Amino acid sequence: MNKFYYLLLTAFVLFFGYGIITKKSNDSIKKERRVPCQERTTTFEKISNKNLATEAIKLFESGNFTIKSRIEQSIYMQSKILNYIDSKKADEILLEKIKPYQKEQISNNKKLLIDYYILENDKEDKGKKSPKSKIFAGYLVFEFILDDKLIYKIQSDYMKIDTSDIPERMACVIKSFITLKETK
């Protein structure tokens, strides 16, 4: 009888332990406050591959990256975002925010992909149910990809219709990415 209870208890612990571990490792993007600048607006992040993060950061710091960007305009309300920013201007801002982290340029065949988009919050979208979902002007979503593997994903709201706070949010995204080397 003791063996039966021991086996039952072991199975119970393994079952729930596996569920907790699996749940934690499969979490989707989550709201974070890992870096102080993430407290200024709503920010979500997902660290997908810590093992490749160090290599990705080295490539980033040595200038071995490519940028892929786009702007996603609102559909239901009249879009205004292109009055203030376009992909070319956004890339220029991003490169300016990256500059302080650049070290010696080292040529490498491997490249980190920085894939991002800026989304204009469509406040007339009928799917937005709460007034809270209409207070931000839009958000930025960045993915850092190496060898076709997602390393890091971050989403951060910007609050100003004129997009004047996007440079600050981009600086926070880069800071958040760089600090991955500290989260081992």
PDB file of N, CA, C and O in Angstrom, residues 65-101:
ATOM      1  N   PHE A  65      24.380  43.660 -38.894  1.00  0.00           N
ATOM      2  CA  PHE A  65      22.930  43.503 -38.824  1.00  0.00           C
ATOM      3  C   PHE A  65      22.306  44.121 -40.062  1.00  0.00           C
ATOM      4  O   PHE A  65      22.913  44.949 -40.742  1.00  0.00           O
ATOM      5  N   THR A  66      21.106  43.685 -40.345  1.00  0.00           N
ATOM      6  CA  THR A  66      20.293  44.302 -41.381  1.00  0.00           C
ATOM      7  C   THR A  66      18.968  44.708 -40.750  1.00  0.00           C
ATOM      8  O   THR A  66      18.529  44.100 -39.772  1.00  0.00           O
ATOM      9  N   ILE A  67      18.372  45.720 -41.331  1.00  0.00           N
ATOM     10  CA  ILE A  67      17.109  46.236 -40.806  1.00  0.00           C
ATOM     11  C   ILE A  67      16.020  46.042 -41.848  1.00  0.00           C
ATOM     12  O   ILE A  67      16.203  46.352 -43.018  1.00  0.00           O
ATOM     13  N   LYS A  68      14.902  45.530 -41.384  1.00  0.00           N
ATOM     14  CA  LYS A  68      13.706  45.387 -42.217  1.00  0.00           C
ATOM     15  C   LYS A  68      12.586  46.118 -41.468  1.00  0.00           C
ATOM     16  O   LYS A  68      12.340  45.827 -40.293  1.00  0.00           O
ATOM     17  N   SER A  69      11.959  47.098 -42.115  1.00  0.00           N
ATOM     18  CA  SER A  69      10.964  47.890 -41.401  1.00  0.00           C
ATOM     19  C   SER A  69       9.743  48.185 -42.259  1.00  0.00           C
ATOM     20  O   SER A  69       9.800  48.105 -43.488  1.00  0.00           O
ATOM     21  N   ARG A  70       8.673  48.555 -41.574  1.00  0.00           N
ATOM     22  CA  ARG A  70       7.448  48.942 -42.258  1.00  0.00           C
ATOM     23  C   ARG A  70       6.563  49.738 -41.292  1.00  0.00           C
ATOM     24  O   ARG A  70       6.731  49.673 -40.078  1.00  0.00           O
ATOM     25  N   ILE A  71       5.632  50.456 -41.876  1.00  0.00           N
ATOM     26  CA  ILE A  71       4.644  51.224 -41.113  1.00  0.00           C
ATOM     27  C   ILE A  71       3.277  50.604 -41.405  1.00  0.00           C
ATOM     28  O   ILE A  71       2.947  50.363 -42.566  1.00  0.00           O
ATOM     29  N   GLU A  72       2.504  50.352 -40.372  1.00  0.00           N
ATOM     30  CA  GLU A  72       1.155  49.824 -40.551  1.00  0.00           C
ATOM     31  C   GLU A  72       0.161  50.902 -40.156  1.00  0.00           C
ATOM     32  O   GLU A  72       0.034  51.246 -38.982  1.00  0.00           O
ATOM     33  N   GLN A  73      -0.528  51.421 -41.156  1.00  0.00           N
ATOM     34  CA  GLN A  73      -1.486  52.512 -40.956  1.00  0.00           C
ATOM     35  C   GLN A  73      -2.820  51.998 -40.441  1.00  0.00           C
ATOM     36  O   GLN A  73      -3.185  50.841 -40.647  1.00  0.00           O
ATOM     37  N   SER A  74      -3.569  52.901 -39.822  1.00  0.00           N
ATOM     38  CA  SER A  74      -4.922  52.554 -39.378  1.00  0.00           C
ATOM     39  C   SER A  74      -5.805  52.325 -40.607  1.00  0.00           C
ATOM     40  O   SER A  74      -5.550  52.865 -41.685  1.00  0.00           O
ATOM     41  N   ILE A  75      -6.842  51.553 -40.407  1.00  0.00           N
ATOM     42  CA  ILE A  75      -7.756  51.208 -41.504  1.00  0.00           C
ATOM     43  C   ILE A  75      -9.099  51.914 -41.332  1.00  0.00           C
ATOM     44  O   ILE A  75      -9.644  52.469 -42.274  1.00  0.00           O
ATOM     45  N   TYR A  76      -9.635  51.909 -40.116  1.00  0.00           N
ATOM     46  CA  TYR A  76     -10.979  52.426 -39.873  1.00  0.00           C
ATOM     47  C   TYR A  76     -11.018  53.934 -39.660  1.00  0.00           C
ATOM     48  O   TYR A  76     -12.010  54.575 -39.953  1.00  0.00           O
ATOM     49  N   MET A  77      -9.962  54.489 -39.127  1.00  0.00           N
ATOM     50  CA  MET A  77      -9.915  55.947 -38.970  1.00  0.00           C
ATOM     51  C   MET A  77      -8.952  56.513 -40.009  1.00  0.00           C
ATOM     52  O   MET A  77      -8.149  55.773 -40.584  1.00  0.00           O
ATOM     53  N   GLN A  78      -9.038  57.798 -40.240  1.00  0.00           N
ATOM     54  CA  GLN A  78      -8.127  58.420 -41.200  1.00  0.00           C
ATOM     55  C   GLN A  78      -6.708  58.356 -40.642  1.00  0.00           C
ATOM     56  O   GLN A  78      -6.436  58.820 -39.547  1.00  0.00           O
ATOM     57  N   SER A  79      -5.825  57.759 -41.401  1.00  0.00           N
ATOM     58  CA  SER A  79      -4.437  57.605 -40.980  1.00  0.00           C
ATOM     59  C   SER A  79      -3.712  58.941 -41.034  1.00  0.00           C
ATOM     60  O   SER A  79      -3.873  59.711 -41.974  1.00  0.00           O
ATOM     61  N   LYS A  80      -2.900  59.184 -39.997  1.00  0.00           N
ATOM     62  CA  LYS A  80      -2.117  60.417 -39.931  1.00  0.00           C
ATOM     63  C   LYS A  80      -0.628  60.135 -39.780  1.00  0.00           C
ATOM     64  O   LYS A  80       0.183  61.049 -39.862  1.00  0.00           O
ATOM     65  N   ILE A  81      -0.273  58.888 -39.553  1.00  0.00           N
ATOM     66  CA  ILE A  81       1.105  58.559 -39.197  1.00  0.00           C
ATOM     67  C   ILE A  81       2.122  58.989 -40.257  1.00  0.00           C
ATOM     68  O   ILE A  81       3.193  59.477 -39.936  1.00  0.00           O
ATOM     69  N   LEU A  82       1.771  58.845 -41.532  1.00  0.00           N
ATOM     70  CA  LEU A  82       2.722  59.186 -42.592  1.00  0.00           C
ATOM     71  C   LEU A  82       2.947  60.695 -42.716  1.00  0.00           C
ATOM     72  O   LEU A  82       3.879  61.127 -43.392  1.00  0.00           O
ATOM     73  N   ASN A  83       2.111  61.493 -42.037  1.00  0.00           N
ATOM     74  CA  ASN A  83       2.360  62.936 -41.967  1.00  0.00           C
ATOM     75  C   ASN A  83       3.574  63.232 -41.095  1.00  0.00           C
ATOM     76  O   ASN A  83       4.136  64.326 -41.163  1.00  0.00           O
ATOM     77  N   TYR A  84       3.950  62.269 -40.251  1.00  0.00           N
ATOM     78  CA  TYR A  84       5.012  62.498 -39.268  1.00  0.00           C
ATOM     79  C   TYR A  84       6.236  61.594 -39.450  1.00  0.00           C
ATOM     80  O   TYR A  84       7.342  61.999 -39.109  1.00  0.00           O
ATOM     81  N   ILE A  85       6.019  60.386 -39.935  1.00  0.00           N
ATOM     82  CA  ILE A  85       7.129  59.444 -40.022  1.00  0.00           C
ATOM     83  C   ILE A  85       6.864  58.447 -41.150  1.00  0.00           C
ATOM     84  O   ILE A  85       5.704  58.123 -41.434  1.00  0.00           O
ATOM     85  N   ASP A  86       7.936  58.019 -41.796  1.00  0.00           N
ATOM     86  CA  ASP A  86       7.852  56.937 -42.773  1.00  0.00           C
ATOM     87  C   ASP A  86       8.969  55.946 -42.448  1.00  0.00           C
ATOM     88  O   ASP A  86       9.751  56.172 -41.516  1.00  0.00           O
ATOM     89  N   SER A  87       9.059  54.871 -43.201  1.00  0.00           N
ATOM     90  CA  SER A  87      10.053  53.830 -42.910  1.00  0.00           C
ATOM     91  C   SER A  87      11.482  54.353 -42.979  1.00  0.00           C
ATOM     92  O   SER A  87      12.317  54.004 -42.140  1.00  0.00           O
ATOM     93  N   LYS A  88      11.750  55.204 -43.965  1.00  0.00           N
ATOM     94  CA  LYS A  88      13.113  55.732 -44.111  1.00  0.00           C
ATOM     95  C   LYS A  88      13.505  56.575 -42.896  1.00  0.00           C
ATOM     96  O   LYS A  88      14.591  56.419 -42.334  1.00  0.00           O
ATOM     97  N   LYS A  89      12.610  57.461 -42.483  1.00  0.00           N
ATOM     98  CA  LYS A  89      12.891  58.303 -41.318  1.00  0.00           C
ATOM     99  C   LYS A  89      13.007  57.437 -40.053  1.00  0.00           C
ATOM    100  O   LYS A  89      13.879  57.681 -39.209  1.00  0.00           O
ATOM    101  N   ALA A  90      12.150  56.445 -39.925  1.00  0.00           N
ATOM    102  CA  ALA A  90      12.204  55.548 -38.769  1.00  0.00           C
ATOM    103  C   ALA A  90      13.539  54.804 -38.717  1.00  0.00           C
ATOM    104  O   ALA A  90      14.148  54.686 -37.650  1.00  0.00           O
ATOM    105  N   ASP A  91      14.008  54.336 -39.871  1.00  0.00           N
ATOM    106  CA  ASP A  91      15.304  53.653 -39.921  1.00  0.00           C
ATOM    107  C   ASP A  91      16.440  54.589 -39.522  1.00  0.00           C
ATOM    108  O   ASP A  91      17.374  54.180 -38.825  1.00  0.00           O
ATOM    109  N   GLU A  92      16.361  55.843 -39.949  1.00  0.00           N
ATOM    110  CA  GLU A  92      17.388  56.827 -39.580  1.00  0.00           C
ATOM    111  C   GLU A  92      17.403  57.048 -38.062  1.00  0.00           C
ATOM    112  O   GLU A  92      18.470  57.123 -37.447  1.00  0.00           O
ATOM    113  N   ILE A  93      16.222  57.142 -37.475  1.00  0.00           N
ATOM    114  CA  ILE A  93      16.116  57.306 -36.018  1.00  0.00           C
ATOM    115  C   ILE A  93      16.708  56.083 -35.328  1.00  0.00           C
ATOM    116  O   ILE A  93      17.485  56.206 -34.376  1.00  0.00           O
ATOM    117  N   LEU A  94      16.348  54.896 -35.821  1.00  0.00           N
ATOM    118  CA  LEU A  94      16.852  53.656 -35.221  1.00  0.00           C
ATOM    119  C   LEU A  94      18.376  53.604 -35.285  1.00  0.00           C
ATOM    120  O   LEU A  94      19.036  53.292 -34.292  1.00  0.00           O
ATOM    121  N   LEU A  95      18.939  53.915 -36.445  1.00  0.00           N
ATOM    122  CA  LEU A  95      20.400  53.892 -36.583  1.00  0.00           C
ATOM    123  C   LEU A  95      21.064  54.883 -35.634  1.00  0.00           C
ATOM    124  O   LEU A  95      22.135  54.606 -35.081  1.00  0.00           O
ATOM    125  N   GLU A  96      20.430  56.009 -35.421  1.00  0.00           N
ATOM    126  CA  GLU A  96      20.952  56.997 -34.467  1.00  0.00           C
ATOM    127  C   GLU A  96      20.935  56.433 -33.043  1.00  0.00           C
ATOM    128  O   GLU A  96      21.856  56.659 -32.263  1.00  0.00           O
ATOM    129  N   LYS A  97      19.892  55.687 -32.700  1.00  0.00           N
ATOM    130  CA  LYS A  97      19.780  55.101 -31.360  1.00  0.00           C
ATOM    131  C   LYS A  97      20.730  53.907 -31.183  1.00  0.00           C
ATOM    132  O   LYS A  97      21.123  53.592 -30.062  1.00  0.00           O
ATOM    133  N   ILE A  98      21.094  53.276 -32.269  1.00  0.00           N
ATOM    134  CA  ILE A  98      22.023  52.143 -32.231  1.00  0.00           C
ATOM    135  C   ILE A  98      23.465  52.625 -32.068  1.00  0.00           C
ATOM    136  O   ILE A  98      24.282  51.956 -31.420  1.00  0.00           O
ATOM    137  N   LYS A  99      23.759  53.789 -32.618  1.00  0.00           N
ATOM    138  CA  LYS A  99      25.136  54.320 -32.672  1.00  0.00           C
ATOM    139  C   LYS A  99      25.911  54.226 -31.347  1.00  0.00           C
ATOM    140  O   LYS A  99      27.065  53.803 -31.339  1.00  0.00           O
ATOM    141  N   PRO A 100      25.334  54.584 -30.212  1.00  0.00           N
ATOM    142  CA  PRO A 100      26.103  54.513 -28.957  1.00  0.00           C
ATOM    143  C   PRO A 100      26.559  53.095 -28.569  1.00  0.00           C
ATOM    144  O   PRO A 100      27.481  52.941 -27.780  1.00  0.00           O
ATOM    145  N   TYR A 101      25.925  52.093 -29.122  1.00  0.00           N
ATOM    146  CA  TYR A 101      26.263  50.709 -28.778  1.00  0.00           C
ATOM    147  C   TYR A 101      27.251  50.084 -29.755  1.00  0.00           C
ATOM    148  O   TYR A 101      27.695  48.957 -29.554  1.00  0.00           O
TER     149      TYR A 101
END
